[in-house]
Amino acid sequence: MTQTATRLPQLGDWDSLDELAELQDAQLPELLTWAGRSPFYRSRFGTAAPPRDRSDLSALPLTSKQDLRNNYPFGMLAVPQRRLATYHESSGTAGTPTPSYYTAEDWVDLAERYARKWVGISDSDVFLVRTPYALMITGHLAHAAARLHGATVVPGDNRSLAMPYSRVVRVLHALGVTLTWSMPTETLLWAAAAKAAGLRPGPDFPALRALFVGGEPLGPARKRRIGEIWQVPVVEEYGSTETGSLAGECPSGRLHLWADRAIFEVYHPDTGRVTADGAGQLVVTPLFREAMPLLRYNLEDDVEISYAGCGCGWTLPTVRVLGRSAFGYQVVGRTVTQARLEDLVFGLPVQHEVLFWRARAEQGRLQVEIEVPAGQRDAACRALTASIRSTWDIPCEVTGTSEGTLVPGHVLTTMPDVVKPRSLFGPGEDWGKALLYY
Ligand SMILES: [Zn+2]
């Protein structure tokens, strides 16, 4: 086993799963010391001897999202607050937010983990960040990772009024963007916006090298279709605001957990057991996190972890993120899931040009709408009806709608009027915009 000069492990530092476990064990005492400095873990450890190694860790109860909320905002803080570099919150549902915060040193670990992309990131890249910057970590992660490797960052927050789709397409095209980071659905919206601007996704964007995607379930058929449309690899990423990147895709198309930077376990809610692999809820112990140590944090994401080898040769466990893929609606006794239905829609031949769809489980039937050009409409609807019937044997009604029905054309083409705040107006001017500057 070779050691690098930095304190953080790097890919290639270990040759076997045993050596990987040794790397984890080597960092655990420091992490447990850090954890004991936060009010939350100090109180959890109590007056007993503080935990020191893996068997002590295994004896600790899981840390839940509710624990984070109960200790909002700084009950998990393990360093003087002046050392914090950033503060974040999860995008979650209403109620008390789930906080997370990091030191500058924590950020080196975060940025390095995100930057582990098999297509590489270099100083010749122009990197469009198209995820939120507000409160969440996602935009800042990609931004920091791209900067770490010298790329030119184009900050294109998908929740900002300053960055409508028309501007995204202009930037992608005019700047020769080589890499992007977004949810998968975004890349389909860009494709539609490109067409609306008279450009062909793929041929008219020759600089593009890869699309980095995450934050949303992505089935194999939709992933393949996105790659066909843009004619570049689609590279998946998995993580959370509370932990940063946890897994990245290998050249063989599988997600590998960054087990040199965190310890991963699987919690089985039905039995209460915790195991190293198998299917259940993902439990994470980030190893290089000083500001807000998390010990056995239950992300509550449904996953399946495996230590079986992968063709890529990385000595790292693989993870399948099941998410809410098992969730569905009943239609005449059959469970229809979004994941399966998505696979059928994007299993349609590419020439049908179907990018957008929606469906609703109704009394006794499934209603589906797809946006499809008039010339393809009958064939696409027939094909989808047939595949739904053969999958579930349920009554369904598939309707082909014209472009602009599900995603209105103005969303793809308009440039919202984003101005600076102003109070004085001239005669006849609309002063309804006073102060409200968008
Ligand atoms: Zn692999």
Coordinates of C-alpha atoms and ligand atoms in Angstrom, one line a residue:
M1 CA 0.0 0.0 0.0
T2 CA 1.4 3.4 -0.9
Q3 CA 0.7 6.6 1.0
T4 CA 0.3 10.0 -0.6
A5 CA 1.7 13.1 1.0
T6 CA -1.7 14.5 1.7
R7 CA -3.8 13.4 4.6
L8 CA -6.7 12.5 2.3
P9 CA -6.7 9.1 0.5
Q10 CA -6.6 9.1 -3.3
L11 CA -7.8 6.6 -5.8
G12 CA -5.0 4.0 -6.2
D13 CA -3.8 4.2 -2.6
W14 CA -5.2 0.7 -1.9
D15 CA -5.2 -2.6 -3.8
S16 CA -7.7 -4.6 -1.9
L17 CA -10.9 -4.3 0.2
D18 CA -8.8 -5.2 3.3
E19 CA -6.4 -2.2 2.6
L20 CA -9.5 0.0 2.1
A21 CA -10.8 -1.0 5.6
E22 CA -7.3 -0.3 7.0
L23 CA -7.5 3.3 5.5
Q24 CA -10.9 3.7 7.2
D25 CA -9.6 2.3 10.5
A26 CA -6.6 4.7 10.4
Q27 CA -8.9 7.8 10.2
L28 CA -11.6 6.7 12.7
P29 CA -9.9 7.7 15.9
E30 CA -9.4 11.3 14.7
L31 CA -13.0 11.5 13.5
L32 CA -14.3 10.1 16.8
T33 CA -12.2 12.8 18.6
W34 CA -13.7 15.5 16.4
A35 CA -17.2 14.1 17.0
G36 CA -16.8 14.3 20.8
R37 CA -16.3 18.1 20.4
S38 CA -19.9 18.6 19.2
P39 CA -22.6 19.2 21.9
F40 CA -24.8 16.5 20.2
Y41 CA -22.2 13.7 20.3
R42 CA -20.7 14.8 23.6
S43 CA -24.1 14.3 25.2
R44 CA -24.6 11.0 23.2
F45 CA -21.3 9.6 24.4
G46 CA -22.2 10.5 28.0
T47 CA -19.8 9.8 30.8
A48 CA -18.6 6.4 29.4
A49 CA -15.2 6.0 27.8
P50 CA -15.4 7.8 24.4
P51 CA -15.6 5.6 21.3
R52 CA -12.1 5.0 19.7
D53 CA -12.4 2.4 17.0
R54 CA -14.7 0.5 14.6
S55 CA -16.2 -1.8 17.2
D56 CA -17.1 1.3 19.3
L57 CA -18.6 2.9 16.3
S58 CA -20.7 -0.1 15.6
A59 CA -22.1 0.1 19.1
L60 CA -23.4 3.7 18.6
P61 CA -27.0 4.3 17.6
L62 CA -27.7 5.7 14.2
T63 CA -27.9 9.5 13.7
S64 CA -31.1 10.5 12.1
K65 CA -32.3 13.5 10.0
Q66 CA -34.5 14.3 13.0
D67 CA -31.4 14.6 15.1
L68 CA -30.0 17.2 12.7
R69 CA -33.3 19.1 12.8
N70 CA -33.6 18.9 16.6
N71 CA -30.1 20.4 16.8
Y72 CA -30.7 23.2 14.3
P73 CA -28.7 25.2 13.7
F74 CA -25.4 24.6 15.5
G75 CA -26.0 21.7 17.9
M76 CA -23.7 19.5 15.8
L77 CA -20.9 22.1 15.5
A78 CA -17.5 20.6 16.5
V79 CA -15.2 23.6 15.7
P80 CA -15.2 27.3 16.7
Q81 CA -17.8 28.9 14.5
R82 CA -15.2 31.3 13.0
R83 CA -13.6 28.3 11.2
L84 CA -16.8 27.6 9.2
A85 CA -16.4 28.2 5.5
T86 CA -20.0 27.6 4.4
Y87 CA -23.4 26.9 5.8
H88 CA -26.1 24.9 3.9
E89 CA -29.6 23.5 4.3
S90 CA -31.3 20.6 2.6
S91 CA -33.9 21.3 0.1
G92 CA -36.3 19.1 2.0
T93 CA -39.9 19.5 2.8
A94 CA -41.4 22.2 5.0
G95 CA -40.7 22.4 8.7
T96 CA -37.4 22.7 10.5
P97 CA -34.4 22.7 8.1
T98 CA -31.7 20.1 8.0
P99 CA -28.4 22.1 8.5
S100 CA -24.9 21.2 7.4
Y101 CA -21.7 23.2 7.5
Y102 CA -18.1 22.8 6.5
T103 CA -14.6 24.2 7.2
A104 CA -12.2 25.1 4.5
E105 CA -10.3 21.8 5.1
D106 CA -13.6 19.9 4.9
W107 CA -14.1 21.6 1.5
V108 CA -10.9 20.0 0.1
D109 CA -12.5 16.6 0.8
L110 CA -15.8 17.6 -0.7
A111 CA -14.3 19.1 -3.9
E112 CA -12.0 16.1 -4.4
R113 CA -14.8 13.6 -4.1
Y114 CA -17.0 15.4 -6.6
A115 CA -14.1 15.8 -9.0
R116 CA -13.6 12.0 -9.3
K117 CA -15.1 11.8 -12.7
W118 CA -13.8 9.2 -15.1
V119 CA -14.0 11.6 -18.0
G120 CA -11.7 14.0 -16.1
I121 CA -11.9 17.7 -15.4
S122 CA -9.0 19.9 -16.6
D123 CA -8.0 23.6 -17.2
S124 CA -9.2 23.3 -20.8
D125 CA -12.8 22.7 -19.6
V126 CA -15.6 25.2 -19.6
F127 CA -17.9 23.9 -16.9
L128 CA -21.6 25.0 -16.6
V129 CA -23.0 24.6 -13.1
R130 CA -26.7 24.3 -13.5
T131 CA -27.9 23.4 -10.0
P132 CA -29.0 25.7 -7.2
Y133 CA -26.5 27.8 -5.3
A134 CA -29.0 29.1 -2.7
L135 CA -28.6 27.2 0.6
M136 CA -28.0 23.8 -0.9
I137 CA -24.5 22.5 -1.5
T138 CA -24.9 21.1 -5.0
G139 CA -23.9 24.1 -7.0
H140 CA -21.0 25.0 -4.8
L141 CA -19.7 21.4 -4.9
A142 CA -19.4 21.3 -8.7
H143 CA -18.1 24.9 -8.7
A144 CA -15.3 24.0 -6.2
A145 CA -14.4 20.8 -7.9
A146 CA -14.2 22.5 -11.3
R147 CA -12.0 25.3 -9.8
L148 CA -9.8 22.7 -8.1
H149 CA -8.9 21.3 -11.5
G150 CA -8.5 24.7 -13.2
A151 CA -11.7 24.6 -15.3
T152 CA -13.5 27.8 -16.2
V153 CA -16.8 27.8 -14.2
V154 CA -20.0 29.3 -15.7
P155 CA -22.3 29.6 -12.8
G156 CA -25.8 29.0 -14.2
D157 CA -28.1 28.3 -11.2
N158 CA -31.2 26.7 -12.4
R159 CA -33.4 28.5 -9.9
S160 CA -32.2 32.0 -10.9
L161 CA -34.4 34.2 -13.0
A162 CA -31.1 35.6 -14.5
M163 CA -30.5 32.2 -16.3
P164 CA -33.6 31.2 -18.4
Y165 CA -33.3 28.3 -20.8
S166 CA -32.6 30.6 -23.8
R167 CA -29.5 31.9 -22.0
V168 CA -28.4 28.4 -21.1
V169 CA -28.5 27.4 -24.8
R170 CA -26.7 30.6 -25.8
V171 CA -23.9 29.9 -23.2
L172 CA -23.6 26.3 -24.1
H173 CA -23.2 27.2 -27.8
A174 CA -21.3 30.4 -27.7
L175 CA -18.8 29.6 -24.9
G176 CA -18.1 26.1 -26.1
V177 CA -19.1 24.6 -22.8
T178 CA -17.4 21.2 -22.4
L179 CA -18.9 19.9 -19.2
T180 CA -22.2 20.5 -17.4
W181 CA -23.7 19.6 -14.0
S182 CA -27.5 19.4 -13.7
M183 CA -30.5 17.2 -13.0
P184 CA -31.1 14.8 -15.9
T185 CA -34.4 16.5 -16.8
E186 CA -32.5 19.8 -17.4
T187 CA -30.6 18.3 -20.3
L188 CA -33.9 17.4 -22.0
L189 CA -35.2 20.9 -21.5
W190 CA -31.9 22.3 -23.0
A191 CA -32.4 20.0 -26.0
A192 CA -35.9 21.5 -26.5
A193 CA -34.6 25.0 -26.0
A194 CA -31.8 24.4 -28.5
K195 CA -34.3 23.3 -31.1
A196 CA -36.4 26.3 -30.4
A197 CA -33.3 28.4 -31.0
G198 CA -32.7 26.7 -34.4
L199 CA -29.8 24.6 -33.1
R200 CA -29.3 20.8 -33.1
P201 CA -28.3 19.3 -29.8
G202 CA -25.2 17.2 -30.6
P203 CA -23.9 18.5 -33.9
D204 CA -24.2 22.2 -33.1
F205 CA -22.4 21.8 -29.7
P206 CA -19.2 20.1 -30.7
A207 CA -17.2 21.2 -27.7
L208 CA -19.4 19.3 -25.2
R209 CA -17.6 16.3 -23.7
A210 CA -19.9 15.0 -21.1
L211 CA -23.1 15.7 -19.0
F212 CA -22.7 15.2 -15.2
V213 CA -26.1 14.5 -13.7
G214 CA -27.6 13.8 -10.3
G215 CA -30.3 14.8 -7.9
E216 CA -33.1 12.9 -9.6
P217 CA -33.8 9.2 -10.4
L218 CA -32.5 8.3 -13.8
G219 CA -33.5 5.0 -15.5
P220 CA -31.3 3.3 -18.1
A221 CA -33.6 4.1 -21.1
R222 CA -33.7 7.9 -20.3
K223 CA -30.0 7.9 -19.6
R224 CA -29.3 6.3 -23.0
R225 CA -31.7 8.7 -24.7
I226 CA -30.0 11.8 -23.2
G227 CA -26.6 10.4 -24.4
E228 CA -28.1 9.9 -27.9
I229 CA -29.5 13.3 -28.1
W230 CA -26.4 15.2 -27.0
Q231 CA -23.9 12.6 -28.4
V232 CA -21.8 12.6 -25.2
P233 CA -21.4 10.3 -22.1
V234 CA -24.0 10.9 -19.3
V235 CA -22.1 10.5 -16.0
E236 CA -24.1 10.0 -12.9
E237 CA -23.3 11.3 -9.4
Y238 CA -24.9 10.5 -6.1
G239 CA -24.8 12.5 -2.8
S240 CA -26.7 14.8 -0.5
T241 CA -26.4 18.2 1.0
E242 CA -25.6 16.7 4.4
T243 CA -22.7 14.6 3.0
G244 CA -21.6 15.9 -0.4
S245 CA -20.7 13.4 -3.1
L246 CA -21.0 9.8 -1.9
A247 CA -20.6 7.9 -5.2
G248 CA -19.6 8.4 -8.8
E249 CA -19.9 6.5 -12.0
C250 CA -17.1 4.3 -13.4
P251 CA -16.4 3.7 -17.1
S252 CA -18.5 0.5 -16.8
G253 CA -21.5 2.6 -15.9
R254 CA -21.9 1.6 -12.3
L255 CA -22.0 3.9 -9.2
H256 CA -19.1 3.3 -6.8
L257 CA -19.2 4.5 -3.2
W258 CA -16.2 6.6 -2.1
A259 CA -15.4 4.2 0.7
D260 CA -11.9 5.7 1.3
R261 CA -13.6 8.9 2.4
A262 CA -16.6 7.5 4.3
I263 CA -17.8 4.3 5.9
F264 CA -21.0 3.0 4.4
E265 CA -23.5 0.6 6.1
V266 CA -27.0 -0.6 5.3
Y267 CA -29.9 -0.3 7.8
H268 CA -32.8 -2.7 7.5
P269 CA -35.8 -0.9 9.0
D270 CA -37.9 -4.0 9.2
T271 CA -35.4 -5.9 11.5
G272 CA -33.4 -2.9 12.9
R273 CA -30.2 -4.7 11.8
V274 CA -27.2 -2.9 10.2
T275 CA -25.0 -4.7 7.7
A276 CA -22.1 -3.9 5.4
D277 CA -24.0 -4.6 2.2
G278 CA -27.3 -5.7 0.8
A279 CA -30.5 -3.7 0.3
G280 CA -31.9 -1.1 2.8
Q281 CA -31.3 2.4 3.9
L282 CA -27.9 4.0 3.4
V283 CA -26.0 4.8 6.6
V284 CA -22.9 7.1 6.1
T285 CA -20.0 8.0 8.4
P286 CA -17.9 10.7 6.5
L287 CA -14.3 10.2 7.7
F288 CA -12.8 13.6 6.9
R289 CA -15.3 16.0 8.3
E290 CA -14.4 18.2 11.2
A291 CA -17.0 21.0 11.4
M292 CA -20.0 18.7 11.7
P293 CA -19.0 15.1 12.2
L294 CA -21.7 12.6 11.5
L295 CA -21.5 9.1 12.9
R296 CA -23.7 6.5 11.3
Y297 CA -25.9 9.0 9.7
N298 CA -29.1 7.4 8.2
L299 CA -29.7 9.2 4.9
E300 CA -33.0 7.2 4.6
D301 CA -32.3 6.6 0.9
D302 CA -33.2 3.1 -0.3
V303 CA -30.1 1.6 -1.8
E304 CA -28.3 -1.7 -2.5
I305 CA -24.6 -2.0 -1.7
S306 CA -22.5 -4.8 -3.2
Y307 CA -18.8 -5.7 -2.8
A308 CA -18.8 -7.9 -5.9
G309 CA -16.1 -6.8 -8.3
C310 CA -16.8 -4.5 -11.3
G311 CA -15.3 -4.6 -14.7
C312 CA -13.7 -1.2 -14.2
G313 CA -11.2 -2.6 -11.7
W314 CA -12.0 0.0 -9.0
T315 CA -11.6 -1.6 -5.6
L316 CA -14.7 0.1 -4.2
P317 CA -18.2 -1.1 -3.4
T318 CA -21.0 -0.4 -5.8
V319 CA -24.3 1.1 -5.0
R320 CA -27.7 1.0 -6.7
V321 CA -29.8 3.9 -5.6
L322 CA -33.4 2.6 -5.5
G323 CA -34.8 5.9 -4.2
R324 CA -38.5 5.9 -4.3
S325 CA -38.4 3.6 -7.3
A326 CA -40.6 1.1 -5.5
F327 CA -43.3 3.7 -4.9
G328 CA -46.2 3.6 -7.3
Y329 CA -49.9 4.0 -7.8
Q330 CA -52.4 1.2 -8.1
V331 CA -54.2 0.7 -11.4
V332 CA -56.7 -2.1 -11.4
G333 CA -54.6 -4.1 -8.9
R334 CA -51.2 -3.4 -10.6
T335 CA -48.5 -1.1 -9.2
V336 CA -47.4 1.5 -11.8
T337 CA -44.1 3.1 -10.9
Q338 CA -42.6 6.3 -12.4
A339 CA -39.3 4.4 -13.0
R340 CA -40.9 1.6 -15.0
L341 CA -43.1 4.0 -17.0
E342 CA -40.1 6.3 -17.7
D343 CA -38.3 3.3 -19.1
L344 CA -41.2 2.5 -21.5
V345 CA -41.5 6.2 -22.7
F346 CA -37.8 6.5 -23.4
G347 CA -37.7 3.0 -24.9
L348 CA -39.7 4.5 -27.8
P349 CA -37.6 4.8 -31.0
V350 CA -35.5 8.0 -31.0
Q351 CA -37.2 9.2 -34.3
H352 CA -40.5 9.7 -32.4
E353 CA -38.7 12.7 -30.6
V354 CA -40.5 12.2 -27.3
L355 CA -38.8 14.2 -24.6
F356 CA -41.7 15.1 -22.2
W357 CA -44.5 13.1 -20.7
R358 CA -46.8 12.9 -17.8
A359 CA -49.2 10.3 -16.5
R360 CA -52.0 9.9 -13.9
A361 CA -53.4 6.8 -12.3
E362 CA -57.1 7.1 -12.5
Q363 CA -60.1 4.9 -11.6
G364 CA -59.6 1.8 -13.6
R365 CA -57.0 3.1 -16.1
L366 CA -53.7 4.9 -16.7
Q367 CA -53.8 8.2 -18.5
V368 CA -50.6 9.2 -20.3
E369 CA -49.7 12.2 -22.3
I370 CA -46.6 12.6 -24.5
E371 CA -45.4 15.6 -26.4
V372 CA -44.7 14.3 -30.0
P373 CA -44.5 15.9 -33.4
A374 CA -47.7 15.5 -35.5
G375 CA -46.0 13.2 -38.0
Q376 CA -44.9 10.8 -35.3
R377 CA -48.0 11.0 -33.2
D378 CA -50.0 7.9 -34.2
A379 CA -47.0 5.6 -34.3
A380 CA -45.6 6.8 -30.9
C381 CA -49.0 6.5 -29.2
R382 CA -49.6 3.0 -30.6
A383 CA -46.1 1.8 -29.5
L384 CA -46.4 3.2 -26.0
T385 CA -49.9 1.8 -25.6
A386 CA -48.6 -1.7 -26.6
S387 CA -45.7 -1.6 -24.2
I388 CA -47.8 -0.4 -21.3
R389 CA -50.3 -3.2 -21.9
S390 CA -47.6 -5.9 -22.2
T391 CA -45.9 -4.6 -19.0
W392 CA -48.9 -4.4 -16.7
D393 CA -51.9 -5.6 -18.7
I394 CA -54.0 -2.6 -17.6
P395 CA -56.4 -0.3 -19.5
C396 CA -54.5 2.9 -20.6
E397 CA -55.1 5.9 -22.7
V398 CA -52.1 7.4 -24.4
T399 CA -52.6 10.9 -25.9
G400 CA -50.0 12.6 -28.2
T401 CA -50.0 16.4 -27.7
S402 CA -48.3 19.0 -29.7
E403 CA -45.0 20.6 -28.6
G404 CA -45.5 23.3 -26.0
T405 CA -48.3 21.5 -24.2
L406 CA -46.3 20.1 -21.3
V407 CA -43.4 22.5 -21.5
P408 CA -44.8 25.8 -22.8
G409 CA -42.7 27.3 -25.6
H410 CA -42.2 30.6 -23.8
V411 CA -40.3 28.8 -21.0
L412 CA -37.7 27.7 -23.5
T413 CA -37.4 31.0 -25.5
T414 CA -38.2 34.0 -23.4
M415 CA -35.7 36.2 -21.5
P416 CA -37.4 37.5 -18.3
D417 CA -37.1 41.1 -17.6
V418 CA -34.5 41.2 -14.8
V419 CA -33.7 44.8 -13.9
K420 CA -32.2 46.7 -11.0
P421 CA -34.5 48.2 -8.4
R422 CA -35.8 51.6 -9.2
S423 CA -38.3 54.1 -7.7
L424 CA -38.4 57.1 -10.1
F425 CA -40.2 56.6 -13.4
G426 CA -40.9 58.9 -16.3
P427 CA -44.3 60.0 -17.7
G428 CA -46.3 57.1 -19.0
E429 CA -43.8 54.5 -17.7
D430 CA -45.2 51.5 -15.8
W431 CA -44.3 52.1 -12.2
G432 CA -45.9 48.9 -11.2
K433 CA -42.3 47.5 -11.2
A434 CA -41.1 50.0 -8.5
L435 CA -38.8 48.2 -6.1
L436 CA -39.9 44.7 -7.2
Y437 CA -37.1 44.3 -9.6
Y438 CA -38.1 41.3 -11.6
Ligands
ZN1 ZN -17.0 0.0 -11.9

